[in-house]
XYZ file of C-alpha atoms in Angstrom:
543
model
C 164.506 102.932 270.805
C 162.895 105.081 268.112
C 161.141 103.291 265.332
C 161.367 104.296 261.716
C 157.692 105.280 261.893
C 158.415 107.510 264.946
C 161.314 109.236 263.124
C 159.119 109.929 260.100
C 156.499 111.520 262.415
C 159.040 113.790 264.119
C 160.526 114.823 260.837
C 156.966 115.699 259.535
C 156.433 117.912 262.610
C 159.454 120.085 261.897
C 158.797 122.912 259.401
C 160.967 122.419 256.289
C 163.174 125.284 255.152
C 163.583 125.744 251.465
C 167.116 126.910 250.889
C 166.944 126.341 247.122
C 166.508 130.099 246.565
C 169.159 131.227 248.985
C 172.928 130.813 249.374
C 175.101 129.939 252.392
C 177.429 132.618 253.536
C 180.891 131.262 254.290
C 183.527 131.902 256.900
C 186.971 130.269 257.162
C 185.423 127.410 259.261
C 182.028 127.573 257.590
C 181.001 126.484 254.001
C 179.476 128.952 251.700
C 180.325 131.963 249.538
C 181.641 135.358 250.557
C 179.159 138.026 251.627
C 179.334 141.070 249.341
C 178.675 144.502 250.918
C 178.415 147.915 249.143
C 178.933 151.031 251.308
C 177.753 154.486 250.294
C 180.233 157.075 251.694
C 183.880 157.093 252.730
C 183.603 159.074 255.862
C 184.429 157.808 259.377
C 181.480 155.499 259.663
C 181.761 154.121 256.165
C 185.540 153.473 256.380
C 185.217 151.941 259.860
C 182.470 149.615 258.659
C 184.633 148.690 255.582
C 187.660 147.871 257.698
C 185.716 145.836 260.271
C 184.048 143.828 257.465
C 187.180 143.304 255.494
C 188.956 141.940 258.552
C 186.186 139.327 258.884
C 186.757 138.160 255.343
C 183.720 139.937 253.897
C 184.023 141.547 250.443
C 183.498 145.331 250.563
C 183.376 148.138 248.062
C 183.014 151.745 249.161
C 181.509 154.234 246.781
C 182.719 157.769 247.570
C 181.639 161.030 245.842
C 185.034 162.716 246.041
C 187.356 162.281 243.046
C 190.285 161.461 245.306
C 191.108 161.495 249.006
C 191.914 165.028 250.151
C 193.039 166.421 253.551
C 189.808 168.133 254.512
C 188.173 168.346 257.913
C 189.107 169.460 261.376
C 189.648 167.452 264.490
C 187.166 164.878 265.618
C 186.469 163.825 269.142
C 186.798 160.207 270.171
C 185.338 159.468 273.588
C 186.438 156.517 275.643
C 183.558 154.348 274.274
C 184.805 154.855 270.680
C 188.407 154.115 271.593
C 187.300 150.818 273.147
C 185.523 149.855 269.859
C 188.523 150.792 267.869
C 190.813 148.643 270.029
C 188.405 145.692 269.681
C 188.292 146.068 265.919
C 192.108 145.905 265.524
C 195.130 146.506 267.671
C 197.093 147.959 264.839
C 194.400 150.435 264.085
C 194.225 151.415 267.723
C 198.027 151.876 267.918
C 198.071 154.093 264.768
C 195.255 156.251 266.122
C 197.119 156.641 269.399
C 200.183 157.929 267.512
C 198.069 160.858 266.142
C 195.850 161.369 269.200
C 195.652 164.253 271.608
C 194.199 163.450 275.029
C 191.792 166.040 276.518
C 190.002 163.911 279.081
C 193.122 163.563 281.327
C 193.019 167.305 282.125
C 190.530 169.802 283.423
C 187.421 169.954 281.169
C 184.214 171.730 282.026
C 182.047 174.879 281.981
C 183.446 178.254 282.792
C 181.718 181.535 283.468
C 182.007 183.484 280.299
C 181.557 186.787 281.960
C 183.497 186.251 285.305
C 186.500 184.248 284.192
C 189.243 186.738 285.146
C 191.091 186.655 281.800
C 194.338 185.050 283.105
C 193.446 181.400 282.185
C 194.073 180.606 285.835
C 193.212 177.174 287.326
C 190.886 177.368 290.240
C 188.792 174.935 292.294
C 185.396 175.321 293.901
C 185.227 176.748 297.418
C 182.245 176.992 299.714
C 183.279 180.394 300.887
C 182.394 181.796 297.508
C 178.956 182.663 298.956
C 180.408 185.146 301.494
C 183.952 185.851 300.204
C 183.973 188.208 297.242
C 187.677 187.312 296.599
C 186.832 183.570 296.073
C 187.356 182.700 292.332
C 184.281 182.123 290.187
C 186.060 181.177 286.950
C 184.858 177.563 286.785
C 181.172 176.640 286.969
C 181.435 172.892 286.894
C 184.014 170.287 285.728
C 183.321 167.115 283.703
C 184.281 163.832 285.280
C 185.797 162.491 282.102
C 188.892 160.879 283.652
C 187.032 159.451 286.600
C 184.332 157.820 284.345
C 187.005 156.425 282.058
C 188.867 154.988 285.036
C 185.633 153.480 286.240
C 185.641 151.191 283.261
C 189.368 151.093 282.680
C 189.249 152.815 279.303
C 191.557 155.171 277.358
C 190.769 158.825 277.883
C 188.765 161.062 275.624
C 190.667 163.123 273.051
C 190.838 164.250 269.459
C 192.379 163.242 266.206
C 192.567 165.185 262.919
C 189.960 163.798 260.636
C 192.405 163.580 257.637
C 194.827 161.559 259.729
C 192.071 159.181 260.791
C 190.850 158.777 257.220
C 194.324 158.087 255.968
C 194.808 155.418 258.638
C 191.516 153.763 257.912
C 192.088 153.821 254.102
C 195.589 152.422 254.420
C 194.479 149.608 256.733
C 191.600 148.671 254.233
C 193.953 148.753 251.300
C 196.277 146.226 253.016
C 193.361 143.742 252.798
C 191.753 144.905 249.456
C 193.756 147.426 247.423
C 190.776 148.583 245.267
C 188.170 148.548 248.074
C 187.117 152.274 247.360
C 185.725 153.707 244.195
C 186.077 157.449 244.033
C 184.114 160.022 242.064
C 180.984 157.908 241.593
C 178.660 158.100 244.575
C 175.482 156.064 245.219
C 172.341 157.785 244.023
C 169.743 155.124 244.792
C 169.118 151.368 244.993
C 166.705 148.537 244.176
C 166.374 145.984 246.960
C 165.479 142.826 245.033
C 163.824 140.889 247.849
C 164.664 138.377 250.535
C 167.966 136.774 249.840
C 168.320 138.352 246.393
C 170.562 141.306 247.140
C 170.420 144.880 245.967
C 171.221 146.779 242.822
C 173.164 149.913 243.659
C 172.568 152.890 241.211
C 175.648 155.080 240.747
C 175.835 158.729 239.673
C 177.365 157.915 236.244
C 174.406 155.717 235.357
C 176.171 152.375 236.001
C 175.031 149.847 238.603
C 176.635 147.494 241.006
C 175.415 144.365 242.607
C 175.707 143.458 246.277
C 174.071 141.392 249.006
C 173.790 144.407 251.305
C 174.007 148.200 250.889
C 175.126 150.253 253.857
C 174.205 153.988 253.632
C 176.849 155.945 255.452
C 176.700 159.018 253.263
C 176.154 161.663 255.873
C 173.324 163.917 256.989
C 172.142 164.625 253.474
C 172.114 160.976 252.573
C 170.922 159.803 249.182
C 170.217 156.317 250.538
C 167.999 157.637 253.342
C 166.328 160.004 250.884
C 165.062 157.044 248.945
C 164.291 154.955 252.023
C 162.163 157.602 253.713
C 160.819 159.370 250.578
C 162.779 162.625 251.039
C 164.130 164.999 248.457
C 167.841 165.531 248.840
C 168.734 168.781 250.560
C 165.227 170.277 249.937
C 164.486 172.948 252.506
C 161.324 174.412 253.776
C 160.697 178.117 252.960
C 161.772 179.243 256.453
C 164.824 176.916 256.518
C 163.584 175.169 259.640
C 163.515 171.771 257.921
C 165.851 170.293 255.356
C 165.575 166.770 253.889
C 163.730 165.508 256.981
C 166.173 167.184 259.370
C 165.223 169.959 261.798
C 167.170 173.154 262.314
C 168.552 172.994 265.942
C 168.058 176.753 266.462
C 171.854 177.261 266.466
C 174.490 178.368 264.080
C 178.181 177.779 264.924
C 181.314 179.656 263.910
C 184.658 177.808 264.128
C 188.255 178.753 263.957
C 191.728 177.646 264.945
C 194.847 179.278 266.300
C 198.210 178.331 267.797
C 198.347 179.971 271.190
C 200.098 179.321 274.482
C 197.784 180.207 277.294
C 198.727 179.851 280.899
C 196.445 176.820 281.195
C 197.260 175.200 277.810
C 198.794 172.015 279.334
C 196.283 171.877 282.227
C 192.991 171.997 280.376
C 191.450 169.848 277.694
C 188.283 171.637 276.609
C 186.336 174.471 278.117
C 182.762 175.683 277.571
C 182.189 179.395 278.370
C 178.566 180.126 279.090
C 176.753 183.429 278.958
C 173.416 184.924 277.829
C 172.037 183.098 274.774
C 175.321 181.726 273.604
C 178.418 179.708 274.498
C 181.950 179.533 273.380
C 183.979 176.332 273.357
C 187.876 175.958 273.140
C 189.703 172.754 272.908
C 193.372 171.676 272.710
C 193.631 169.758 269.418
C 197.410 169.066 269.524
C 200.600 170.774 268.132
C 199.918 173.942 270.127
C 196.572 174.442 268.431
C 193.353 175.665 269.931
C 190.179 175.044 268.027
C 187.207 177.122 269.113
C 183.421 177.049 268.338
C 181.024 179.906 268.986
C 177.349 178.844 269.150
C 174.591 181.435 268.699
C 170.801 181.215 268.680
C 170.247 182.745 265.206
C 167.783 181.896 262.415
C 168.924 179.426 259.692
C 170.618 181.097 256.763
C 172.233 183.900 258.885
C 175.367 183.428 256.857
C 178.490 185.443 257.541
C 181.147 182.870 256.819
C 181.585 180.114 254.273
C 180.451 176.810 255.645
C 182.906 174.685 253.706
C 180.146 172.029 253.906
C 177.667 172.945 251.203
C 180.317 174.180 248.789
C 180.042 177.867 249.734
C 183.141 179.953 249.147
C 184.319 183.215 250.853
C 183.696 185.326 247.779
C 179.991 184.188 247.670
C 179.282 185.985 250.896
C 177.506 189.305 251.015
C 180.625 190.976 252.343
C 183.709 188.786 251.526
C 185.983 191.388 253.025
C 184.246 191.388 256.452
C 186.589 190.466 259.348
C 184.861 187.564 260.783
C 186.851 187.554 264.006
C 185.640 191.021 264.650
C 182.055 189.938 264.012
C 182.341 187.061 266.445
C 183.895 189.390 269.021
C 180.996 191.829 268.582
C 178.633 189.123 269.586
C 180.634 188.540 272.897
C 180.776 192.120 274.157
C 181.410 192.080 277.960
C 182.719 188.546 277.914
C 185.951 187.390 279.568
C 189.308 188.471 278.056
C 189.956 184.721 277.704
C 187.517 184.534 274.876
C 188.904 187.789 273.283
C 192.506 186.470 273.592
C 191.614 183.330 271.588
C 189.765 185.314 269.055
C 192.372 187.932 268.582
C 195.019 185.233 267.803
C 192.771 183.668 265.094
C 193.415 184.417 261.436
C 190.096 185.878 260.114
C 190.353 183.843 256.895
C 190.270 180.594 258.912
C 186.733 181.268 260.346
C 183.921 179.141 259.002
C 180.254 178.695 259.851
C 177.572 176.110 259.743
C 173.857 175.886 260.560
C 173.326 172.909 262.825
C 170.614 170.428 261.926
C 169.738 167.154 263.578
C 166.941 164.566 263.391
C 164.377 163.158 265.760
C 165.085 159.506 266.634
C 163.445 157.041 264.277
C 161.438 155.254 266.760
C 158.636 154.427 264.407
C 160.650 153.722 261.217
C 163.394 151.138 260.845
C 166.901 152.048 259.643
C 166.555 149.155 257.212
C 164.670 148.611 253.962
C 165.004 145.089 252.602
C 168.654 144.551 251.951
C 169.638 148.211 252.657
C 170.489 149.828 255.990
C 171.602 153.394 257.056
C 174.073 154.196 259.817
C 175.753 157.145 261.447
C 174.824 160.656 260.459
C 172.811 159.274 257.590
C 170.130 158.292 260.125
C 171.014 159.728 263.533
C 172.946 163.038 263.155
C 173.281 164.716 266.548
C 174.417 167.956 268.170
C 178.085 168.117 268.655
C 178.133 169.056 272.313
C 179.014 165.574 273.664
C 181.336 164.721 270.791
C 179.389 161.494 270.148
C 178.476 161.803 266.472
C 181.531 160.003 265.233
C 181.527 157.683 268.210
C 178.080 156.390 267.589
C 178.840 155.824 263.880
C 181.816 153.708 265.007
C 179.604 151.747 267.343
C 177.161 151.229 264.448
C 179.940 149.896 262.322
C 181.126 147.460 264.951
C 177.689 146.065 265.893
C 176.563 145.763 262.285
C 179.793 143.938 261.287
C 179.480 141.524 264.209
C 175.928 140.736 263.243
C 176.669 140.247 259.534
C 179.510 137.927 260.361
C 177.109 135.728 262.269
C 174.518 135.579 259.475
C 174.786 132.124 257.826
C 172.689 132.539 254.748
C 171.385 135.219 252.378
C 167.851 134.262 253.580
C 168.603 135.835 257.029
C 170.143 139.127 255.803
C 166.960 141.191 255.870
C 166.257 139.931 259.423
C 169.801 140.724 260.492
C 169.441 144.360 259.392
C 166.134 144.708 261.209
C 167.678 143.177 264.378
C 170.603 145.644 264.019
C 168.093 148.537 264.106
C 166.431 147.145 267.201
C 169.685 146.603 268.904
C 170.938 150.146 268.347
C 167.913 152.352 268.478
C 167.486 152.670 272.306
C 171.160 153.638 272.941
C 171.475 155.974 269.909
C 168.096 157.640 270.958
C 169.414 158.348 274.475
C 172.612 159.813 273.085
C 170.781 161.988 270.619
C 168.551 163.247 273.432
C 171.514 164.021 275.717
C 173.346 165.754 272.842
C 170.348 168.016 272.049
C 169.592 168.622 275.685
C 173.108 169.986 276.327
C 172.616 172.671 273.695
C 169.057 173.530 274.697
C 169.954 173.873 278.420
C 172.947 176.074 277.818
C 171.166 178.394 275.400
C 167.555 178.447 276.718
C 167.776 177.488 280.371
C 171.270 178.566 281.485
C 172.553 182.116 282.035
C 175.324 183.742 283.846
C 175.040 182.231 287.270
C 173.753 184.353 290.158
C 176.385 185.684 292.595
C 175.916 187.665 295.753
C 178.948 189.862 294.813
C 177.880 191.495 291.508
C 174.922 192.205 289.233
C 176.042 190.099 286.245
C 173.431 187.396 286.817
C 170.002 188.543 288.059
C 167.481 186.769 285.789
C 165.418 183.793 286.933
C 167.668 181.750 284.639
C 170.699 182.986 286.571
C 169.282 181.757 289.889
C 168.223 178.458 288.272
C 171.779 178.017 286.884
C 173.297 178.663 290.293
C 171.127 176.080 292.018
C 171.744 173.489 289.319
C 175.462 173.592 289.916
C 175.778 170.816 292.561
C 173.233 168.621 290.834
C 175.201 168.903 287.529
C 178.605 168.376 289.231
C 177.739 165.412 291.416
C 174.791 163.686 289.743
C 173.943 164.516 286.189
C 177.381 164.715 284.575
C 178.759 161.599 286.308
C 175.687 159.649 285.248
C 175.743 161.014 281.729
C 179.427 160.120 281.047
C 179.189 156.768 282.800
C 176.330 155.912 280.456
C 178.231 157.030 277.395
C 181.286 154.938 278.350
C 179.166 151.953 279.432
C 179.494 150.481 275.928
C 183.091 149.207 275.838
C 183.528 145.891 274.002
C 187.102 145.502 275.054
C 186.323 145.409 278.812
C 188.664 146.914 281.317
C 192.070 147.688 279.794
C 194.016 147.668 283.102
C 197.148 149.766 283.108
C 197.105 150.537 279.363
C 195.188 153.940 279.584
C 197.618 155.392 282.082
C 200.627 154.149 280.096
C 199.239 155.706 276.920
C 198.730 158.995 278.629
C 202.181 159.058 280.129
C 203.785 158.293 276.813
C 201.738 160.922 275.014
C 202.210 163.736 277.561
C 205.921 164.263 276.967
C 205.541 164.228 273.154
C 202.583 166.568 273.359
C 204.553 169.246 275.329
C 207.573 168.975 272.938
C 205.339 169.334 269.799
C 203.331 172.238 271.303
C 206.471 174.195 272.429
C 207.896 173.777 268.863
C 204.670 175.188 267.460
C 204.704 178.138 269.883
C 208.207 179.013 268.745
C 207.365 178.685 265.095
C 204.383 180.999 265.516
C 206.359 183.584 267.474
C 208.887 183.658 264.531
C 206.611 183.255 261.530
C 203.217 184.398 262.732
C 199.808 182.744 262.536
C 198.511 180.972 259.346
C 195.078 179.750 258.481
C 194.531 176.018 258.797
C 193.753 174.041 255.721
C 190.010 173.925 255.070
C 187.775 172.833 256.452
C 186.361 172.310 259.938
C 183.058 171.072 258.584
C 183.636 170.000 254.924
C 184.430 166.384 254.728
C 186.191 166.237 251.343
C 183.456 167.524 249.229
C 185.823 168.044 246.361
C 183.914 166.705 243.334
C 185.521 165.921 240.092
C 186.633 169.022 238.137
C 184.786 167.809 235.100
C 181.524 168.174 237.162
């Protein structure tokens, strides 16, 4: 039996925790007050974070720079890992996303030979007799194992959703919980982290302030929150344009456009990457008969031909606003497959936009958190678009952060939670950033038109290297890459659900696409609403 003296000795040996300066954070089954979170930015990462936190009973306010929600932005890719997170966040959210979704990973996706594809959009398979049979097709270089890797984990298949549709869904689901959760037209400009357990003062553009326990910076690649955290000057560029607000120019500029076009492989392919010397051309089915394309070029930063729709540039601000941008892009693909030219010829020139691509080195030596402030998504780990993981990783950030904040029991622990969040995410995000950048660098700098014994199109050392890399990519690197990307799936195996979703979608997809093809044949092409890159940068007219 323990004596009173023994109990006193044990009590003295345990360090006392002074909670007088901190507050308990409550949950339905846990006493305490509600955690209050401010979020800078109403993009995909910010809205997903808001919804996940609101569903956990946490008070959230999003501060967004746009005066009102507007239907800006092109399709965004959701890979299987992101779809698993969305399903885990909320079944209703997942169902609504699926209603607007276009699956690409259920069909042939991969790399095509930009010079040898025969122009007919034919579907071909690899054949060993290619080495001695000049009639063997050389259209496809390698195919991506998207479906196989999704099936490995029992996950829904990769696809795309229009960014405006996604934002509308997220905003609507948030408003069901808190109608006034978003404050428009008054973005976050800075903050004052007031110390352990004391919260943060959020400085807004109009000079007012707001108080919160936590500030989440999800305000994009030119983040105001990150600028203060890391001592950067917002959007400041080096004289040669190679660096901008701590981000590095990737070496690539990208043009984008959209068209409605029925190709012979429209229903059989998801997305295709045409490779050739010093450039590559990507097409993707984005639903409703539409094909979105991206043309990547190794050009210096500031080689502007088209409006970016991202930094506020307009077509009449270009050196030659009357230039036919489709013709310009075609001129950079001389000698390429007619498949590329067919897509470009069907594109309204006024729909073409351009953006210089910047990314950041992984923050291995600096935390994403500063006191009671943390940055997520593109605000701290923007990445090249080749793997379609930028939005996916922002959604993973939102989910992990929300789970960790829910488990935090007092304001005393909030700073530690944010630091632990950084440690939990940095390794995976670093790997995905590396893979995304590597994909671009290999295609532009190490790949070329593959060598063939039947023609002289690929005779450089890069061509021979590209040819010999083919089996390694097909059977080792790509399976390992996509298996790693999909390895984060909080739902676990979904059983028969992915196949059922694809079956239901396929019939509707064909009907919608055929209707679009008929409409275009009667009325002609029209430019899509802007913008592929601009995410609602419509500031208040008074400004």
